[in-house]
Amino acid sequence: MTSPLLPTYARADVVFETGEGVWLVARDGQRYLDLGSGIGVNALGYNHPGLLAALGAQGGKLWHISNLFRNPQAERLAQRLVDASFADTVFFTNSGAEALECAIKTARKYHAANGHPERFRLVTFEGAFHGRTLATIAAGGQQKYLEGFGPKVEGFDQVPFGDWDALAAAIGPETAGILIEPVQGEGGIRAVPPQDLRRLRQIADDNGLLLVLDEVQCGIGRTGKLFAHEWAGVTPDIVAIAKGIGGGFPLGASLATREASKGMTLGTHGTTFGGNPLAAAVGNAVLDEILAPGFLEGVQEKAGLFRQRLAELKDAFPDVFEDVRGEGLMLGLKLKVPNTEFVKAALARRLVVIAAGDNVVRLLPPLIIGEAEIGEAVAGLGEVAQTFRAQTLQAEPDAGKADERQAG
Ligand code: PLP
């Protein structure tokens, strides 16, 4: 069947029609356990009563008014984000890439406001993913996303993850800041060790740079803290968020300290839709849950259980799984079999998981996942792994023996 949608995605041939909690229900009535959350978006799962009520209540009043008028819903959401974080100011957007665009512009403008417009470059890291706009593909630096789209936007210097000499060499008189995901998502669920994030903060301070974090995927409770950088105890200058904050409604934001945002004065940036009353009402409803006492501790507990069970799974299938990684409910399974094949096999077993770089399968379940559902997820992943083991045994009978010895 041909589709009028631009064919930039290899879409699985499943139509999900409804959802409930962590379950998606397809048109044929089959139930799928969702360990993807629409790529880390549906933090509260599907049909969450609080989100439905907020959407309904605001939907019956006003959806959109533009940013030419006061917007109490957005002001409240911004205040709550400020109260719960390092930030003093918030700019709302519709997506992660736009949040990054604002973050990048804020960092550049800071130095311009300090009389140094030549300081516009950001150091970024290999394997990073910051979005698909022209500036964010340049920031991510991945050739496959840059190819054919004309000259790469100037001002991004990429260094290998963890190569401190390369980082030092990349910092020069034009450098404005360092941009990094505390936990790389698309790059393969690679967490920056807390001491390394602290070291980046120190390097930024030593060189008069801003520390800009991309928490589009790892923020808003995903790692068991509201922001992933809290695990390292660092105070960033600018943080981009999106995904989870909208709970499925397109919403993002760039958070900054008063100092870092000092160049972003009247007229320097704008958006038609960003943070409109409907989006902000839903964002507030998301925070009602995530900031409720005990919610994040619950995420941490469930994450500990999930990780433990995945480690056992890895031990049981050493021929399929190489490593379990990640932070909180942002988990990755590095595979020894092709991850895209594993994702397909999981879908056939009615488990939704997502491929990432470095041959990793990402597990980003709704944060409301329960212990019983974690058990079902691990059992399902085991069944999927078993199908790969059976294939391996058929192809290479000796390889299976070696693996059995390891598992024993
Ligand atoms: N930054 C990170 C870390 C992401 O994971 C993503 C999306 O996957 C983006 C930025 C871009 O967000 P969006 O697709 O909403 O533009």
Coordinates of C-alpha atoms and ligand atoms in Angstrom, one line a residue:
M1 CA 0.0 0.0 0.0
T2 CA 1.5 3.4 -0.9
S3 CA 1.2 6.2 1.6
P4 CA 1.1 10.0 1.0
L5 CA 3.4 10.4 4.0
L6 CA 7.0 11.4 3.0
P7 CA 8.8 8.0 3.2
T8 CA 11.5 9.1 5.7
Y9 CA 10.5 6.4 8.1
A10 CA 10.4 2.6 7.9
R11 CA 7.1 2.3 9.6
A12 CA 6.1 -1.1 11.1
D13 CA 2.8 -2.3 9.7
V14 CA 0.8 -2.0 12.9
V15 CA -2.1 0.4 13.6
F16 CA -2.5 1.3 17.3
E17 CA -5.9 2.6 18.0
T18 CA -6.2 2.9 21.8
G19 CA -4.0 2.6 24.8
E20 CA -4.4 2.1 28.6
G21 CA -1.6 2.5 31.0
V22 CA 1.5 0.8 29.5
W23 CA -0.6 -1.1 27.0
L24 CA -1.3 -0.3 23.4
V25 CA -4.2 -1.9 21.6
A26 CA -3.9 -2.5 17.9
R27 CA -6.8 -2.3 15.3
D28 CA -7.0 -6.1 15.4
G29 CA -7.6 -6.1 19.1
Q30 CA -4.1 -7.4 20.1
R31 CA -2.5 -5.8 23.2
Y32 CA 1.2 -4.7 23.1
L33 CA 3.3 -4.0 26.1
D34 CA 4.9 -0.6 25.4
L35 CA 8.5 -0.3 26.3
G36 CA 9.1 2.7 24.0
S37 CA 6.6 5.4 25.1
G38 CA 6.6 6.9 21.6
I39 CA 10.4 7.4 21.9
G40 CA 10.4 8.4 25.5
V41 CA 7.4 10.7 25.3
N42 CA 4.4 9.1 27.0
A43 CA 5.8 9.3 30.5
L44 CA 2.4 8.7 32.0
G45 CA 1.4 6.0 29.5
Y46 CA -2.0 6.1 27.7
N47 CA -5.3 7.4 28.7
H48 CA -4.0 8.9 31.9
P49 CA -7.0 10.4 33.8
G50 CA -5.1 13.5 34.9
L51 CA -3.9 14.3 31.4
L52 CA -7.3 13.6 29.9
A53 CA -9.0 15.9 32.5
A54 CA -6.5 18.7 31.9
L55 CA -6.8 18.4 28.1
G56 CA -10.6 18.4 28.3
A57 CA -10.8 21.3 30.7
Q58 CA -8.5 23.5 28.8
G59 CA -9.8 22.3 25.4
G60 CA -13.2 23.6 26.3
K61 CA -11.8 27.0 27.1
L62 CA -8.9 28.2 24.9
W63 CA -6.4 26.3 22.8
H64 CA -4.2 29.0 21.5
I65 CA -3.8 32.8 21.9
S66 CA -0.2 33.4 20.6
N67 CA 2.6 34.8 22.7
L68 CA 1.3 38.4 22.3
F69 CA -0.8 38.0 25.4
R70 CA -0.3 36.8 29.0
N71 CA -0.6 33.0 29.3
P72 CA -1.3 31.9 32.9
Q73 CA -1.0 28.2 32.1
A74 CA 2.5 28.7 30.7
E75 CA 3.5 31.1 33.5
R76 CA 2.5 28.5 36.0
L77 CA 4.4 25.7 34.2
A78 CA 7.5 27.8 33.8
Q79 CA 7.4 28.8 37.5
R80 CA 7.1 25.1 38.5
L81 CA 10.1 24.2 36.3
V82 CA 12.1 27.0 37.8
D83 CA 11.2 26.1 41.3
A84 CA 12.2 22.5 40.7
S85 CA 15.5 23.3 38.9
F86 CA 18.6 25.4 38.5
A87 CA 16.8 27.7 36.1
D88 CA 15.5 31.2 36.3
T89 CA 13.8 31.4 32.9
V90 CA 11.9 29.2 30.5
F91 CA 11.2 29.5 26.8
F92 CA 8.6 27.0 25.5
T93 CA 8.8 25.3 22.1
N94 CA 6.9 22.5 20.3
S95 CA 9.7 20.0 20.0
G96 CA 13.1 19.0 21.2
A97 CA 15.0 20.3 18.2
E98 CA 13.4 23.8 18.7
A99 CA 14.3 23.6 22.4
L100 CA 17.9 22.9 21.3
E101 CA 17.8 25.8 18.7
C102 CA 16.8 28.1 21.5
A103 CA 19.5 26.7 23.8
I104 CA 22.1 27.2 21.1
K105 CA 21.0 30.7 20.3
T106 CA 20.9 31.6 24.1
A107 CA 24.5 30.4 24.5
R108 CA 25.7 32.4 21.5
K109 CA 23.8 35.5 22.5
Y110 CA 25.3 35.3 26.0
H111 CA 28.8 35.9 24.7
A112 CA 27.5 38.5 22.2
A113 CA 25.9 40.4 25.1
N114 CA 29.3 40.2 26.9
G115 CA 30.9 41.9 24.0
H116 CA 32.3 38.6 22.4
P117 CA 30.1 37.8 19.4
E118 CA 33.1 35.8 18.0
R119 CA 32.4 33.2 20.7
F120 CA 29.7 31.2 18.9
R121 CA 31.1 27.7 18.7
L122 CA 29.8 24.7 20.7
V123 CA 31.8 21.6 21.4
T124 CA 29.6 18.5 20.9
F125 CA 30.3 14.8 21.2
E126 CA 30.4 11.8 18.8
G127 CA 27.2 9.7 18.9
A128 CA 25.2 12.7 20.0
F129 CA 21.7 13.4 18.7
H130 CA 20.1 16.8 19.0
G131 CA 17.4 16.8 16.4
R132 CA 16.9 17.3 12.7
T133 CA 16.9 21.0 12.0
L134 CA 19.9 22.4 10.1
A135 CA 21.6 23.6 13.3
T136 CA 20.9 20.4 15.3
I137 CA 22.1 18.0 12.6
A138 CA 25.3 20.1 12.6
A139 CA 25.5 19.8 16.4
G140 CA 24.9 16.0 16.3
G141 CA 27.5 15.8 13.5
Q142 CA 26.3 12.5 12.1
Q143 CA 27.2 12.3 8.4
K144 CA 24.1 10.3 7.5
Y145 CA 21.9 13.1 8.7
L146 CA 24.0 15.9 7.1
E147 CA 24.5 14.3 3.7
G148 CA 22.9 16.2 0.8
F149 CA 21.6 19.1 2.9
G150 CA 24.1 21.7 1.8
P151 CA 26.8 23.3 3.9
K152 CA 26.9 22.2 7.5
V153 CA 25.8 25.0 9.8
E154 CA 29.0 26.6 11.2
G155 CA 29.9 26.5 14.8
F156 CA 30.0 22.9 16.1
D157 CA 33.2 21.1 16.9
Q158 CA 32.7 17.4 17.6
V159 CA 35.0 15.4 19.8
P160 CA 35.0 11.7 20.7
F161 CA 33.0 10.8 23.9
G162 CA 35.5 10.7 26.8
D163 CA 38.5 12.0 24.9
W164 CA 39.7 14.8 27.2
D165 CA 42.7 15.8 25.1
A166 CA 40.5 16.2 22.0
L167 CA 38.1 18.3 24.1
A168 CA 40.9 20.6 25.3
A169 CA 42.2 20.9 21.8
A170 CA 38.7 21.8 20.5
I171 CA 38.3 24.7 22.9
G172 CA 39.5 28.0 21.5
P173 CA 38.9 31.7 21.5
E174 CA 35.6 31.2 19.5
T175 CA 34.2 28.6 21.8
A176 CA 30.9 29.5 23.6
G177 CA 30.1 26.3 25.4
I178 CA 29.9 22.6 25.7
L179 CA 26.7 20.8 24.6
I180 CA 26.1 17.2 25.8
E181 CA 23.3 14.7 26.6
P182 CA 23.8 13.5 30.1
V183 CA 22.6 10.1 28.8
Q184 CA 22.8 9.7 25.0
G185 CA 19.6 8.3 23.7
E186 CA 19.8 7.7 20.0
G187 CA 23.5 7.1 20.3
G188 CA 22.9 3.9 22.3
I189 CA 21.9 4.8 25.9
R190 CA 25.4 5.9 26.9
A191 CA 25.4 7.7 30.3
V192 CA 28.0 10.3 31.0
P193 CA 29.6 9.1 34.3
P194 CA 28.8 11.7 37.0
Q195 CA 32.4 12.5 37.6
D196 CA 32.8 13.3 33.9
L197 CA 29.8 15.6 33.9
R198 CA 31.4 17.4 36.9
R199 CA 34.7 17.6 35.0
L200 CA 32.9 19.2 32.1
R201 CA 31.4 21.8 34.4
Q202 CA 34.9 22.5 35.7
I203 CA 36.3 22.8 32.2
A204 CA 33.5 25.1 31.2
D205 CA 34.1 27.3 34.3
D206 CA 37.9 27.4 33.7
N207 CA 37.3 28.6 30.1
G208 CA 34.4 30.9 30.6
L209 CA 32.1 28.5 28.7
L210 CA 28.4 27.7 29.2
L211 CA 27.5 24.1 30.0
V212 CA 24.4 23.3 27.8
L213 CA 22.6 20.0 28.4
D214 CA 20.3 18.2 26.1
E215 CA 17.8 16.5 28.4
V216 CA 15.2 16.1 25.7
Q217 CA 15.2 12.3 26.2
C218 CA 16.7 11.8 29.6
G219 CA 14.9 14.6 31.5
I220 CA 11.5 14.9 33.2
G221 CA 11.8 11.9 35.5
R222 CA 13.2 9.4 33.0
T223 CA 16.3 8.6 35.0
G224 CA 14.5 8.7 38.4
K225 CA 15.4 12.4 39.0
L226 CA 13.5 15.3 37.4
F227 CA 16.7 16.0 35.5
A228 CA 19.5 13.5 34.7
H229 CA 22.2 16.0 35.6
E230 CA 21.0 16.0 39.2
W231 CA 22.7 12.6 39.7
A232 CA 26.0 14.3 39.1
G233 CA 25.2 17.3 41.3
V234 CA 26.2 19.8 38.6
T235 CA 24.5 23.1 37.9
P236 CA 24.2 23.6 34.2
D237 CA 23.7 27.0 32.5
I238 CA 21.1 26.0 29.9
V239 CA 19.0 22.8 29.6
A240 CA 16.8 21.8 26.7
I241 CA 13.8 19.5 27.4
A242 CA 10.9 18.1 25.5
K243 CA 9.3 14.6 25.1
G244 CA 8.2 13.7 28.6
I245 CA 7.1 17.2 29.6
G246 CA 4.2 17.0 27.2
G247 CA 3.2 13.5 28.0
G248 CA 2.3 13.0 24.3
F249 CA 1.4 16.6 23.5
P250 CA 4.1 18.4 21.5
L251 CA 5.9 20.5 24.0
G252 CA 9.5 21.4 24.7
A253 CA 11.4 24.1 26.6
S254 CA 14.8 25.7 27.0
L255 CA 15.6 26.4 30.6
A256 CA 18.4 28.8 31.6
T257 CA 19.9 30.8 34.4
R258 CA 19.2 34.5 34.4
E259 CA 22.9 35.1 33.7
A260 CA 23.1 32.7 30.7
S261 CA 19.9 34.1 29.2
K262 CA 20.9 37.7 29.6
G263 CA 21.2 38.2 25.8
M264 CA 17.7 36.9 25.1
T265 CA 16.0 40.3 25.3
L266 CA 12.8 41.6 23.7
G267 CA 12.4 40.4 20.2
T268 CA 15.5 38.2 20.0
H269 CA 13.5 34.9 19.7
G270 CA 10.0 33.8 19.2
T271 CA 7.5 31.0 18.4
T272 CA 3.8 31.0 17.3
F273 CA 2.7 27.9 19.0
G274 CA 5.3 27.3 21.8
G275 CA 3.7 26.8 25.2
N276 CA 0.2 27.6 24.1
P277 CA -2.5 27.2 26.8
L278 CA -3.5 23.7 25.7
A279 CA 0.2 22.5 25.7
A280 CA 0.9 24.2 29.0
A281 CA -2.2 22.8 30.6
V282 CA -1.1 19.3 29.7
G283 CA 2.5 20.0 30.8
N284 CA 1.2 21.1 34.2
A285 CA -0.8 17.9 34.5
V286 CA 2.4 15.9 33.7
L287 CA 4.2 17.7 36.5
D288 CA 1.3 17.1 38.9
E289 CA 2.2 13.4 38.7
I290 CA 6.0 13.5 38.3
L291 CA 6.5 16.0 41.1
A292 CA 4.0 14.3 43.4
P293 CA 5.7 13.0 46.6
G294 CA 7.2 9.6 46.0
F295 CA 6.8 9.4 42.2
L296 CA 10.4 9.7 41.3
E297 CA 11.5 7.4 44.2
G298 CA 9.0 4.9 42.7
V299 CA 10.7 5.3 39.3
Q300 CA 14.1 4.6 40.9
E301 CA 12.8 1.5 42.7
K302 CA 11.2 0.1 39.5
A303 CA 14.3 0.9 37.5
G304 CA 16.4 -1.0 40.0
L305 CA 14.2 -4.0 39.7
F306 CA 14.0 -3.8 35.9
R307 CA 17.8 -3.5 35.6
Q308 CA 18.4 -6.4 37.9
R309 CA 16.0 -8.6 35.9
L310 CA 17.6 -7.5 32.7
A311 CA 21.1 -8.4 34.1
E312 CA 19.7 -11.9 34.8
L313 CA 18.4 -12.1 31.3
K314 CA 21.8 -11.1 29.9
D315 CA 23.4 -13.9 32.0
A316 CA 20.8 -16.4 30.7
F317 CA 21.4 -15.4 27.1
P318 CA 25.1 -14.4 26.7
D319 CA 24.9 -15.2 23.0
V320 CA 22.2 -12.6 22.5
F321 CA 22.9 -9.8 25.0
E322 CA 26.3 -8.2 25.5
D323 CA 25.5 -5.5 28.1
V324 CA 22.8 -3.8 30.1
R325 CA 23.2 0.0 30.4
G326 CA 21.4 3.2 31.2
E327 CA 20.0 5.2 34.0
G328 CA 16.6 4.8 35.6
L329 CA 13.9 3.8 33.2
M330 CA 16.2 4.8 30.2
L331 CA 17.7 1.4 29.7
G332 CA 19.6 -0.1 26.8
L333 CA 20.4 -3.7 25.9
K334 CA 23.5 -4.0 23.8
L335 CA 23.0 -6.9 21.5
K336 CA 25.2 -9.5 19.8
V337 CA 22.4 -10.0 17.2
P338 CA 21.2 -7.2 14.9
N339 CA 19.1 -4.8 16.9
T340 CA 16.7 -4.1 14.1
E341 CA 15.9 -7.8 13.8
F342 CA 15.4 -8.0 17.6
V343 CA 13.0 -5.0 17.4
K344 CA 11.0 -6.8 14.7
A345 CA 10.9 -10.1 16.6
A346 CA 9.8 -8.2 19.8
L347 CA 7.0 -6.6 17.9
A348 CA 5.9 -10.0 16.6
R349 CA 5.8 -11.0 20.3
R350 CA 3.7 -7.8 21.0
L351 CA 6.5 -6.0 22.8
V352 CA 7.3 -2.5 21.6
V353 CA 11.1 -1.7 21.9
I354 CA 13.2 0.8 20.0
A355 CA 16.5 0.5 18.2
A356 CA 19.4 2.9 19.0
G357 CA 23.0 3.4 17.8
D358 CA 25.8 1.0 18.8
N359 CA 23.5 -2.0 18.2
V360 CA 21.4 -1.2 21.2
V361 CA 17.7 -1.8 21.9
R362 CA 16.2 0.9 24.0
L363 CA 13.7 0.4 26.8
L364 CA 11.9 3.6 27.7
P365 CA 8.7 2.4 29.2
P366 CA 6.1 4.8 30.6
L367 CA 7.3 5.8 34.0
I368 CA 4.1 4.4 35.5
I369 CA 5.0 0.8 34.6
G370 CA 4.3 -1.6 37.4
E371 CA 6.4 -4.4 38.9
A372 CA 4.1 -7.1 37.3
E373 CA 4.5 -5.4 33.9
I374 CA 8.3 -5.4 34.3
G375 CA 8.0 -9.1 34.9
E376 CA 6.0 -9.5 31.8
A377 CA 8.5 -7.4 29.8
V378 CA 11.4 -9.5 30.9
A379 CA 9.6 -12.7 30.2
G380 CA 8.7 -11.5 26.7
L381 CA 12.3 -10.3 26.0
G382 CA 13.5 -13.7 27.1
E383 CA 11.1 -15.4 24.6
V384 CA 12.4 -13.1 21.9
A385 CA 16.0 -13.9 22.9
Q386 CA 15.2 -17.6 22.8
T387 CA 14.2 -17.3 19.1
F388 CA 17.6 -15.8 18.3
R389 CA 19.4 -18.5 20.3
A390 CA 17.5 -21.2 18.4
Q391 CA 18.6 -19.6 15.1
T392 CA 22.2 -19.4 16.3
L393 CA 22.2 -23.1 17.4
Q394 CA 20.8 -24.1 14.0
A395 CA 23.5 -22.0 12.1
E396 CA 26.4 -22.9 14.4
P397 CA 25.9 -26.0 16.6
D398 CA 29.3 -25.5 18.3
A399 CA 28.6 -21.9 19.3
G400 CA 25.6 -23.0 21.2
K401 CA 27.6 -25.4 23.4
A402 CA 30.0 -22.6 24.3
D403 CA 27.2 -20.4 25.3
E404 CA 25.5 -23.1 27.4
R405 CA 28.8 -23.4 29.3
Q406 CA 28.8 -19.7 30.0
A407 CA 25.2 -19.6 31.0
G408 CA 25.7 -22.6 33.4
Ligands
PLP1 N1 17.7 15.7 21.6 C1 17.6 14.5 22.0 C2 18.5 13.9 23.0 C3 16.6 13.6 21.4 O1 16.5 12.4 21.8 C4 15.7 14.2 20.4 C5 14.7 13.3 19.7 O2 14.8 12.1 19.7 C6 15.9 15.5 20.0 C7 16.9 16.3 20.7 C8 15.0 16.1 19.0 O3 13.7 16.2 19.5 P1 12.5 16.4 18.4 O4 12.4 15.1 17.6 O5 11.3 16.6 19.3 O6 12.8 17.6 17.6

